[in-house]
XYZ file of C-alpha atoms in Angstrom:
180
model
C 94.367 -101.824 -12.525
C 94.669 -100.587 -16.043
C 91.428 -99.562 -18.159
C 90.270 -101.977 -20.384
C 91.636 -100.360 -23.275
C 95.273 -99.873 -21.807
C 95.090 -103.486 -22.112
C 94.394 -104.619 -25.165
C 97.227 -102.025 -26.214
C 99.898 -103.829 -24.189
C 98.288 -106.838 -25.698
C 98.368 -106.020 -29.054
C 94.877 -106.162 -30.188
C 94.729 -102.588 -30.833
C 97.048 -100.005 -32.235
C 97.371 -96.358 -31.245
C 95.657 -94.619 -34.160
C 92.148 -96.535 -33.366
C 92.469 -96.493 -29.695
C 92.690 -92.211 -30.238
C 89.669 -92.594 -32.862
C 87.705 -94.335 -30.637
C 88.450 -91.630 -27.741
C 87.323 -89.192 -30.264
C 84.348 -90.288 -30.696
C 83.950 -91.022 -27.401
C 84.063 -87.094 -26.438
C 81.705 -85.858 -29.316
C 78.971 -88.518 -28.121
C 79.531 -87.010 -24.689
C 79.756 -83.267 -25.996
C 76.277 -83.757 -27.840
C 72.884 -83.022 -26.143
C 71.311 -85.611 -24.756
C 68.070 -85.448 -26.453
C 69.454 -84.855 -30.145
C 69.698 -87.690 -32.761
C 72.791 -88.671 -34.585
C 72.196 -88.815 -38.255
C 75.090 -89.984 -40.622
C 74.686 -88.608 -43.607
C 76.833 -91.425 -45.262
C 74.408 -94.199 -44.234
C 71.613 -92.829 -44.720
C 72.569 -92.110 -48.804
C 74.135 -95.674 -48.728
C 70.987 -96.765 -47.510
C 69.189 -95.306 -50.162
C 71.835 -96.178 -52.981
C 70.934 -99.845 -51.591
C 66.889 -99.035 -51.556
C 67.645 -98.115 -55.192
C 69.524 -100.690 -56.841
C 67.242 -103.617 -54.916
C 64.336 -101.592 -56.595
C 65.995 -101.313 -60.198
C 66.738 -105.119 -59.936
C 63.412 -106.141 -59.346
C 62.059 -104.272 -62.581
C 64.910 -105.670 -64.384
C 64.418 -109.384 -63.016
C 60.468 -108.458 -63.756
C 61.071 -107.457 -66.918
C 63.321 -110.408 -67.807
C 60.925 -112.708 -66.578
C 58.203 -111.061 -69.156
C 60.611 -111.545 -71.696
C 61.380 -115.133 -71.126
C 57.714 -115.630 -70.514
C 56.757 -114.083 -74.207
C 59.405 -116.708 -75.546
C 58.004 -119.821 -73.830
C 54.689 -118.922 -75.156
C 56.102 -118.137 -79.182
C 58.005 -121.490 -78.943
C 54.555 -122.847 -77.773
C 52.941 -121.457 -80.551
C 55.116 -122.739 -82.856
C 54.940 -126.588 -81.656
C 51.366 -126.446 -81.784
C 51.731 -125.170 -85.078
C 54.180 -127.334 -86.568
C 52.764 -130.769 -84.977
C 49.078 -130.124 -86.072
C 49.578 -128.442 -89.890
C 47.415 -129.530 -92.430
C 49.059 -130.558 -95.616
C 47.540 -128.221 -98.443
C 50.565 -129.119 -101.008
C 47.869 -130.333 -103.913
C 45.438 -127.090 -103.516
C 44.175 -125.728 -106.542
C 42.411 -122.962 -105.602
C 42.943 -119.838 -104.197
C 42.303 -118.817 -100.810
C 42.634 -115.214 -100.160
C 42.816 -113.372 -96.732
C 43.701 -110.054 -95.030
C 47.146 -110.106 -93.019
C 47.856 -107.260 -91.358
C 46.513 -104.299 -93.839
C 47.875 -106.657 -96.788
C 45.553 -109.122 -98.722
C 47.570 -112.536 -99.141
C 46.284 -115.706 -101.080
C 47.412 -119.187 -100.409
C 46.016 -122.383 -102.013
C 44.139 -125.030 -101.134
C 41.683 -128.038 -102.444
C 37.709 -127.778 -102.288
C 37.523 -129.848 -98.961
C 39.807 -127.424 -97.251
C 38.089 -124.389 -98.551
C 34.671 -125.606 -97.668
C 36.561 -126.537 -94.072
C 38.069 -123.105 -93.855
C 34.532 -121.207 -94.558
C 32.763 -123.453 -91.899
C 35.258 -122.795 -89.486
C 36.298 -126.453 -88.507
C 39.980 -125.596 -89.663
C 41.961 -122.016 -89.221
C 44.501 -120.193 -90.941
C 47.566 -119.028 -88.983
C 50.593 -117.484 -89.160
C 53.794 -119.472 -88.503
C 56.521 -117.018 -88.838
C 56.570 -115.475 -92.416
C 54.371 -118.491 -93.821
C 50.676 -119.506 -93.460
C 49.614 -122.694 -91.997
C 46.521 -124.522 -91.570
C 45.449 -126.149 -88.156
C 42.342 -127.510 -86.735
C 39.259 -125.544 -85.142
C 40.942 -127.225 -81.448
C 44.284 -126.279 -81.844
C 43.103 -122.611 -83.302
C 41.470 -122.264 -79.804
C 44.566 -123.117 -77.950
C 46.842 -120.736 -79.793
C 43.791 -118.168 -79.594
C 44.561 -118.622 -75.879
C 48.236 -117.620 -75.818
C 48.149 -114.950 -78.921
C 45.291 -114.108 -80.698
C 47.421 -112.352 -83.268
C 48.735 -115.386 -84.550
C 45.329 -116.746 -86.077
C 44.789 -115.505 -89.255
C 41.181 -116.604 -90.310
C 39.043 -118.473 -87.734
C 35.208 -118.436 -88.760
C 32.650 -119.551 -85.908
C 30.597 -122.461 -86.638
C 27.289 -121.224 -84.458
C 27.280 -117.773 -87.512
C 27.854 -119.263 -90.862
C 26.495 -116.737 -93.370
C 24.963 -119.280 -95.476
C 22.707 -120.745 -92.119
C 21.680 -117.279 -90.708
C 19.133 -115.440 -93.281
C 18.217 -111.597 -91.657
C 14.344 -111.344 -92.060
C 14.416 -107.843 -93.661
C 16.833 -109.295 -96.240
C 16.124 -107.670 -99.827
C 18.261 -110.256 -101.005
C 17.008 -113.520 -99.196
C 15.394 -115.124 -102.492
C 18.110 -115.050 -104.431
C 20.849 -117.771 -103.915
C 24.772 -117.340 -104.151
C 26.165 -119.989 -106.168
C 28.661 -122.012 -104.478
C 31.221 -121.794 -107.057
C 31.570 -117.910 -107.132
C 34.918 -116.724 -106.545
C 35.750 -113.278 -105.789
């Protein structure tokens, strides 16, 4: 009876070179003390390699997903913007404001103005332009990027319904038609 590996040579499921590999190996496992480990270096740093690269393509995937997460909300921004503008085309006076460390003016009518200081409408910024929107939709862009609105006054603090009581000032009255 021929050994199992005799065999498969005469059957020709194995060539020469492996059969002698695997007899190798074969005598080096039974060379080696029995209570000592194997380590294979060459795993073991593919193993890492693989740790690695799964690790640097979940930051990349996260950081991808941030990105296309900051998009979704800009184009949000921008709908909102663009399907609840107020049209300020016949303004007459002007409106200015602090963007960034720049002061900016844009015009509008007396109704918007008075709107603007009482804080029912807002003043945003829709890419390199300024827009107006309502106190509602203000709130929901406030909620994605507060960077985007402009001028938002609260309606609870308008400085002409609040008077401080140590006011110096309190008797005399601003006129409403003072522009700065």
């Amino acid at each position: 009876m021929a050994s199992l590996q005799e065999q498969l040579l005469k059957a020709g499921m194995v060539d020469e070179k492996k059969a002698k590999k695997i007899k190798q190996e074969k005598r080096k496992q039974a060379k080696q003390p029995k209570g000592t480990v194997i380590v294979d270096e060459t795993k073991e740093a593919a193993k890492r390699a693989l740790a690695e690269k799964s690790a640097r393509d979940r930051e990349m995937n996260r950081l991808r997903q941030a990105e296309a997460d900051k998009k979704a909300v800009h184009a949000q921004i921008i709908q909102l913007i663009t399907l609840n503008r107020i049209d300020r085309s016949r303004g007459d006076i002007a409106y200015q404001f602090t963007d960034g460390k720049k002061i900016k003016k844009i015009f509008v009518d007396s109704l918007l103005q008075t709107q603007l200081v009482k804080g029912v409408i807002a003043l945003v910024k829709l890419k390199e332009g300024y827009e107006l929107v309502p106190a509602a939709v203000a709130e929901k862009i406030k909620q994605r990027d507060e960077s985007a609105i402009l001028v938002h006054n609260d309606k609870a603090t308008s400085t002409a319904d609040t008077v401080e009581e140590d006011d110096p000032y309190a008797a005399y009255q601003i006129p409403d038609d003072l522009m700065w």
